Tab-separated table of C-alpha atoms and ligand atoms in Angstrom:
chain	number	residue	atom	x	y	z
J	280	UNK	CA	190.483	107.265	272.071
J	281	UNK	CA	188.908	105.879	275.316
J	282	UNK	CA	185.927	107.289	277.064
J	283	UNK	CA	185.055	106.522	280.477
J	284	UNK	CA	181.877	107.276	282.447
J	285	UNK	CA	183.311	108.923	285.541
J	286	UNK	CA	180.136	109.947	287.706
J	287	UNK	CA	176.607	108.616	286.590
J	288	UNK	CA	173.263	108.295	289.031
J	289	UNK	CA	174.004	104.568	288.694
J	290	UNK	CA	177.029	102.435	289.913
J	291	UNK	CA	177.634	98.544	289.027
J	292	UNK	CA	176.890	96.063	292.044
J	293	UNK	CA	180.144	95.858	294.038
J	294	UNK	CA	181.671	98.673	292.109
J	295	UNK	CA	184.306	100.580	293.666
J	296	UNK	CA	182.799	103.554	292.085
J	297	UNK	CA	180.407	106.014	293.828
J	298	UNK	CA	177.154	106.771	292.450
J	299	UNK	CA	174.932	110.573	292.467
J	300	UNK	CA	172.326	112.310	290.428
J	301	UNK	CA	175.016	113.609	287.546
J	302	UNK	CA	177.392	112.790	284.780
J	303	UNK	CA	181.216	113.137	283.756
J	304	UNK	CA	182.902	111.552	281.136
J	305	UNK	CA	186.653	111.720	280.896
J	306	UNK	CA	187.874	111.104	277.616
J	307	UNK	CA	191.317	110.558	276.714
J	308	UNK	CA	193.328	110.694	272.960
J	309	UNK	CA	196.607	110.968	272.783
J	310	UNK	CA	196.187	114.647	272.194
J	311	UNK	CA	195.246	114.641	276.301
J	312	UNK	CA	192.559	113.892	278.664
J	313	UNK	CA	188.987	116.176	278.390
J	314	UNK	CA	186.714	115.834	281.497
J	315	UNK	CA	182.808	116.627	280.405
J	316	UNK	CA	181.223	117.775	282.941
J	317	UNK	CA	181.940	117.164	286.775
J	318	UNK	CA	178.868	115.505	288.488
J	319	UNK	CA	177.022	116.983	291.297
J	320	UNK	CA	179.780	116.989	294.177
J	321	UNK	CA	183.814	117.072	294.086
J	322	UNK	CA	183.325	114.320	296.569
J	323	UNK	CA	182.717	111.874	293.663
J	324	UNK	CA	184.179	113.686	291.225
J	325	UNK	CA	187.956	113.080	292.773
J	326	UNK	CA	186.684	109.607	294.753
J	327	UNK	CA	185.636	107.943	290.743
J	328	UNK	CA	189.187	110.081	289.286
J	329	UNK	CA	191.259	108.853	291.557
J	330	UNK	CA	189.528	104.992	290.743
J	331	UNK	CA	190.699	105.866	286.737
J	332	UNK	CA	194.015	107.255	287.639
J	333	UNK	CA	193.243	110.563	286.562
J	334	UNK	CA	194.715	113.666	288.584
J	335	UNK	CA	192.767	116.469	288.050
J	336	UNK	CA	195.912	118.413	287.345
J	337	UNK	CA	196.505	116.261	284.351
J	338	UNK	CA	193.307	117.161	283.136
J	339	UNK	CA	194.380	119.100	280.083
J	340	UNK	CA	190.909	120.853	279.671
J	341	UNK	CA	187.083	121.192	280.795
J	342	UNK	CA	183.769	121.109	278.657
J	343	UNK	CA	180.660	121.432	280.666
J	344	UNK	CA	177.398	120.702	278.734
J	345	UNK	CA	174.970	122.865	280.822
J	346	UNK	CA	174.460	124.700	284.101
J	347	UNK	CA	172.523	122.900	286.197
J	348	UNK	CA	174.687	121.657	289.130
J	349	UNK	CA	174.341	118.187	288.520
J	350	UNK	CA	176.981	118.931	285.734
J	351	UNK	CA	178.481	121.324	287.268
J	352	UNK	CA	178.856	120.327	290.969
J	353	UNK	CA	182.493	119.288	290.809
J	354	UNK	CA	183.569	122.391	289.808
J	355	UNK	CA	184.426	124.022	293.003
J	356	UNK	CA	186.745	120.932	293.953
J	357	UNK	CA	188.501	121.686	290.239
J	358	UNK	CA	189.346	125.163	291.114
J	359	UNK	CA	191.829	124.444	293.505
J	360	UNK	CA	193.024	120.777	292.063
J	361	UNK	CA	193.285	121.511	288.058
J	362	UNK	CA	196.038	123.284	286.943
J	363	UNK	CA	195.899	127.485	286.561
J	364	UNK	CA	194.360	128.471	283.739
J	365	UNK	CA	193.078	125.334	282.060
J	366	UNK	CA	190.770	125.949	279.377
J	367	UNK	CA	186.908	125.654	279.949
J	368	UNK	CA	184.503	124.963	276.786
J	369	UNK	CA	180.916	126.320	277.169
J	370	UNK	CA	177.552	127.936	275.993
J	371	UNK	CA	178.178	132.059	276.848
J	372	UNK	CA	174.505	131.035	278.533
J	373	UNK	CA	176.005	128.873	281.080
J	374	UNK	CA	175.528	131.861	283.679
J	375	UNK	CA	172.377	132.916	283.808
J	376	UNK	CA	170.554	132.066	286.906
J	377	UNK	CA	168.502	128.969	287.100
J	378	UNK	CA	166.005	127.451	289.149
J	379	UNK	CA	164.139	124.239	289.845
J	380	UNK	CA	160.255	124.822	290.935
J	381	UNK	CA	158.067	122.269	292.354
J	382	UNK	CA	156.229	123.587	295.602
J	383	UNK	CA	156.852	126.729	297.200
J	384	UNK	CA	160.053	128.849	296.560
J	385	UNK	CA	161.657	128.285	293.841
J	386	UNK	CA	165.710	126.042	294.383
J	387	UNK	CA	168.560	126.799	292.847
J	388	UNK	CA	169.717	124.582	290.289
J	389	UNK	CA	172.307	126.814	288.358
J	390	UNK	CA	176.310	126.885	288.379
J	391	UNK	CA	177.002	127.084	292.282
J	392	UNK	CA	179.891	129.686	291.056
J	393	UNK	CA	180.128	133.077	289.342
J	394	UNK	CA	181.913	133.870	286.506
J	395	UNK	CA	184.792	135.984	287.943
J	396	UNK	CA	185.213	133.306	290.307
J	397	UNK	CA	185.936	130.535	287.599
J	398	UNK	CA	187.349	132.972	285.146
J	399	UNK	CA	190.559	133.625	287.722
J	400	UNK	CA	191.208	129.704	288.093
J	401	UNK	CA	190.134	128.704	284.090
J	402	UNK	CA	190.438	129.876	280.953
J	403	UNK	CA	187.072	130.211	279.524
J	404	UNK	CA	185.764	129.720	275.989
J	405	UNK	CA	182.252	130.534	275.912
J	406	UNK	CA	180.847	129.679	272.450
J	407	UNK	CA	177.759	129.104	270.746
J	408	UNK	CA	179.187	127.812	268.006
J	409	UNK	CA	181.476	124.347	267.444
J	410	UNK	CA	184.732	124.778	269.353
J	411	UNK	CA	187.795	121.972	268.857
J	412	UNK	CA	188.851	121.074	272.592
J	413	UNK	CA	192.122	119.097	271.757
J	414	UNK	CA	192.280	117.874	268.504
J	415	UNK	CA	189.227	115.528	267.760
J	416	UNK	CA	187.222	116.747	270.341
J	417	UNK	CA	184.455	119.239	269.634
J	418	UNK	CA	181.323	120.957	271.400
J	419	UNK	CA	178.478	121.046	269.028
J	420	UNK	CA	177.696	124.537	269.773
J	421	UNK	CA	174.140	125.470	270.528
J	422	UNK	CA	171.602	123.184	269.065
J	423	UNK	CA	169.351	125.889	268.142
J	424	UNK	CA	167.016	124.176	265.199
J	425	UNK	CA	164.726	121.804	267.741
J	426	UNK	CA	161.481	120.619	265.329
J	427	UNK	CA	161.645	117.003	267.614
J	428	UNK	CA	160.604	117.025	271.040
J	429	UNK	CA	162.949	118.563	273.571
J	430	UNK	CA	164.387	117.087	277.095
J	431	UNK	CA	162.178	119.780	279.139
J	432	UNK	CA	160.418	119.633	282.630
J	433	UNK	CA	157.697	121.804	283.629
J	434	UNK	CA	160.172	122.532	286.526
J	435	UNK	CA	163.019	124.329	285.013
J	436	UNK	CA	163.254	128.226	285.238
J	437	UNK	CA	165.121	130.973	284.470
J	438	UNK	CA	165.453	134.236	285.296
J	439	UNK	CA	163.935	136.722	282.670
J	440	UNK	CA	163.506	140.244	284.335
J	441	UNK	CA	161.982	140.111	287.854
J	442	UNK	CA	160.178	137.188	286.498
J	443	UNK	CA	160.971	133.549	285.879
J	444	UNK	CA	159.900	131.941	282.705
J	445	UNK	CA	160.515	128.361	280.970
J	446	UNK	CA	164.315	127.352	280.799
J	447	UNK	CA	164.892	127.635	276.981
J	448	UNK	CA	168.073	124.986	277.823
J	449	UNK	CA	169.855	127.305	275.382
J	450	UNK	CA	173.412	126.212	276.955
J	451	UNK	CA	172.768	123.175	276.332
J	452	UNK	CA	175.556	121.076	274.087
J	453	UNK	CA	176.742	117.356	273.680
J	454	UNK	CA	180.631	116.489	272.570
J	455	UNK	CA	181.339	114.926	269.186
J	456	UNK	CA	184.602	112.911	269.281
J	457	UNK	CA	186.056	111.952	265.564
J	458	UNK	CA	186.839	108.464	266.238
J	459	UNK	CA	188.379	107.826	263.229
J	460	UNK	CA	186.128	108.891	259.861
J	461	UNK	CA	183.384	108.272	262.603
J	462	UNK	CA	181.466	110.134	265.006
J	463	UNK	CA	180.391	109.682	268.682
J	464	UNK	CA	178.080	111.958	270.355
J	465	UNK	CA	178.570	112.392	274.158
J	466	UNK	CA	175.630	113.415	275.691
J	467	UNK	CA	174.755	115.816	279.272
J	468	UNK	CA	171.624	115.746	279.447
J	469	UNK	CA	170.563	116.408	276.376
J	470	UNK	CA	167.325	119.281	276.921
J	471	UNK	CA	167.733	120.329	273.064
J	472	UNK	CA	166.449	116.516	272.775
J	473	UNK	CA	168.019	113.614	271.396
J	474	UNK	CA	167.039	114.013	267.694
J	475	UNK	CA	167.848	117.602	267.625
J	476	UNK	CA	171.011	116.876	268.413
J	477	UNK	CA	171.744	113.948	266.124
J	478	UNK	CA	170.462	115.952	263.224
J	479	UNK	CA	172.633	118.606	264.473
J	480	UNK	CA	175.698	116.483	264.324
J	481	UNK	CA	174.835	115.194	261.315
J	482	UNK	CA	174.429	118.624	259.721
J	483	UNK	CA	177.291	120.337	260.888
J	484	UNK	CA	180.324	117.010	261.115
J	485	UNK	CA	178.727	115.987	258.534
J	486	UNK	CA	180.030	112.330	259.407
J	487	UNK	CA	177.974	108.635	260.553
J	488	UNK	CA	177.693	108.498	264.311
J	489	UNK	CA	178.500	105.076	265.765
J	490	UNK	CA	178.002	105.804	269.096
J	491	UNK	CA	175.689	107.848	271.378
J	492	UNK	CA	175.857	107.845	275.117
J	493	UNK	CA	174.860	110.040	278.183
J	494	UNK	CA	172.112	111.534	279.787
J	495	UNK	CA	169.058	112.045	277.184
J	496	UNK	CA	166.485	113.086	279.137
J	497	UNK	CA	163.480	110.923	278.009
J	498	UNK	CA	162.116	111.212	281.730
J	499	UNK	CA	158.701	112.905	280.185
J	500	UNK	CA	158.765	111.504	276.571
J	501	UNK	CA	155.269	109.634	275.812
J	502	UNK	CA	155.145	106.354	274.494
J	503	UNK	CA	154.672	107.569	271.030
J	504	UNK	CA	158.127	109.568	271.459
J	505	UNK	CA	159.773	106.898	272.290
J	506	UNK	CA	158.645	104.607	269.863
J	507	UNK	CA	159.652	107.311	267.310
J	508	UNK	CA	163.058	107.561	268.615
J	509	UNK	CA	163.294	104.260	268.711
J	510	UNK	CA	162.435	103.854	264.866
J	511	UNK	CA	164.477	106.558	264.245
J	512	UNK	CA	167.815	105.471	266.116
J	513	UNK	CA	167.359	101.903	264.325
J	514	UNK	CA	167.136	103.358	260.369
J	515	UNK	CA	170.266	105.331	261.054
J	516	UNK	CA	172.931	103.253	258.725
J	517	UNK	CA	175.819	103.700	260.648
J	518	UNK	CA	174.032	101.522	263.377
J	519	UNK	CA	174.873	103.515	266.445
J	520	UNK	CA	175.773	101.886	269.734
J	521	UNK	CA	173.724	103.646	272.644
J	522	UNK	CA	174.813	103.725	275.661
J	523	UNK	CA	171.835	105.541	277.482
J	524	UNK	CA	172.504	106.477	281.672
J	525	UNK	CA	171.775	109.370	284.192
J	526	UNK	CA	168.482	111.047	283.156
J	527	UNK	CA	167.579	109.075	280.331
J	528	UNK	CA	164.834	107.089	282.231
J	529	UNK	CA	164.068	103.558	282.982
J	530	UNK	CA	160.820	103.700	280.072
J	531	UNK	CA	163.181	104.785	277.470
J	532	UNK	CA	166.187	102.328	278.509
J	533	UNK	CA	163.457	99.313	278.059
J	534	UNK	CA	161.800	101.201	274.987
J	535	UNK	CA	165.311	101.440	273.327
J	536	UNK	CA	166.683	98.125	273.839
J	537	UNK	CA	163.579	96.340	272.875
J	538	UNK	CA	163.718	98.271	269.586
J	539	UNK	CA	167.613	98.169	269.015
J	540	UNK	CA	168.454	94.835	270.732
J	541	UNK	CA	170.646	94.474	274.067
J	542	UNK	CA	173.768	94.401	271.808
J	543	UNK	CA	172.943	98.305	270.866
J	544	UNK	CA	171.762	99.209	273.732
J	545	UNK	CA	174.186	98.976	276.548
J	546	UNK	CA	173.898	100.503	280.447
J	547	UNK	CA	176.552	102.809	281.552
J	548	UNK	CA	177.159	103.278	284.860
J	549	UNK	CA	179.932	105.094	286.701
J	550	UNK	CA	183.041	103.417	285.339
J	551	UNK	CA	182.167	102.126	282.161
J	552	UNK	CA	184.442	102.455	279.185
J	553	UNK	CA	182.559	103.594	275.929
J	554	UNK	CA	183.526	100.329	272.911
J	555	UNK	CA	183.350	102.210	269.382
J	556	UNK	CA	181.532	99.764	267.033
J	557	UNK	CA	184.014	101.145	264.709
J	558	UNK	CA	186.995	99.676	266.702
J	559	UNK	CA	185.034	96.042	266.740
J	560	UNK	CA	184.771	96.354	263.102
J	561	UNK	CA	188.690	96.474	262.787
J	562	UNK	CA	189.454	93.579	265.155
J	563	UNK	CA	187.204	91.739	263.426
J	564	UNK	CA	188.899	92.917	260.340
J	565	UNK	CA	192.200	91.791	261.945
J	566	UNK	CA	191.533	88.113	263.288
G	842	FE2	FE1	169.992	119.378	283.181
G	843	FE2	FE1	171.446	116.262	284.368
């Protein structure tokens, strides 16, 4: 299985790649090639594609992990490039209007399109529970026990009524890929909260995870959070590999890696491929 970072907020210096507030992974088995998520703007999506050799038509399905356009930017540009009726995986939440408040009116930050509108172009699977993508590949469904802090900002709105009230991030899912009898958990940007997810992997895959890598929103953890998640991500056995990027924060990305080491902890900008501990282990195994 290999797992590339296709759009992040963050580019390597000299990279060919372009950089934007938003994610995609592409992630290819030899069951096919699953895009999660599509950035903020086609522009990069297809510029940072066409860099991996990836036509969107040979995209042989979609996963989105939320609403908020920084996810799903790109998919305007996929309605007219990805093939008819490939399938989309998401949260039956992923339409509800959201909004982004910080002075004066309040911006939206929701999906850009309606539902009829990607529902003639893609197949949609709206789930809260786990769905299989291609074989290996699986949303988590909706994280929905949260007792750990979640990935929120004051900011976020949705529509309730005439009103707007807190975004309960309800659509909100990571990807698990089986990589072997092992687990990775691609992340969006992860507003359930990066332990609530874990445990939710763990719970339901019931599986060690060996890597972790995304957005995980620790832009408004404290200290003490971090710390926490820090002690907790270094007692998990399986030893995951992190590869922290677009919201995660600069605090947490120094937090983590001087709790886990630099060899755990490992940037991922736009273009990186994910390395599965697990894959290590066999070449070592090998030589
Ligand atoms: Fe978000
Ligand atoms: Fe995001």
């Amino acid at each position: 299985m290999d797992v590339t970072c296709v759009v992040d907020d963050a580019v390597q210096r000299s990279s060919r790649f372009w950089g934007e507030h938003g994610l995609a992974f592409l992630i290819e088995t030899e069951a096919g090639r699953v895009l999660f998520d599509t950035g903020q703007s086609g522009t990069v999506l297809l510029h940072n594609l066409e860099l991996l050799g990836a036509d969107p038509a040979t995209i042989d399905a979609l996963a989105i992990s939320h609403a908020h356009h920084d996810h799903t930017g790109g998919l305007s540009v996929l309605l007219e490039r990805a093939l008819p009726a490939t399938p989309l995986y998401a949260h039956p939440d992923l339409f509800r209007e959201r909004f982004s408040r910080r002075e004066g009116e309040p911006r939206n930050v929701g999906l850009s399109l309606t539902r009829e509108e990607l529902a003639a172009r893609f197949t949609l699977n709206l789930s809260s529970v786990p769905q299989e993508i291609i074989p290996g590949v699986w949303t988590t469904g909706e994280i929905s026990e949260r007792p750990d802090p979640e990935g929120r900002s004051i900011y976020h709105l949705v529509r309730d009524g005439d009103t707007l009230v807190a975004d309960p991030y309800r659509d909100d899912m990571a990807l698990v890929l089986e990589i072997g009898d092992r687990l990775a958990v691609l992340c969006g940007c992860c507003h359930a909260g990066l332990l609530n997810t874990l445990a939710h992997v763990q719970r339901v895959f019931e599986r060690p995870i060996v890597t972790i890598a995304g957005g995980l929103h620790l832009t408004s953890a404290t200290e003490d959070d971090l710390r926490r998640i820090g002690k907790v991500l270094a007692e998990i056995e399986s030893a995951p590999r992190v590869y922290p990027n677009h919201c995660t924060g600069e605090a947490a990305f120094v937090t983590l890696t001087l709790t886990l080491g630099s060899s755990v902890v490992r940037p991922c900008p736009a273009g990186t491929a994910l390395e599965f501990p697990h894959d290590t282990l066999h070449l070592e195994l090998r030589e």
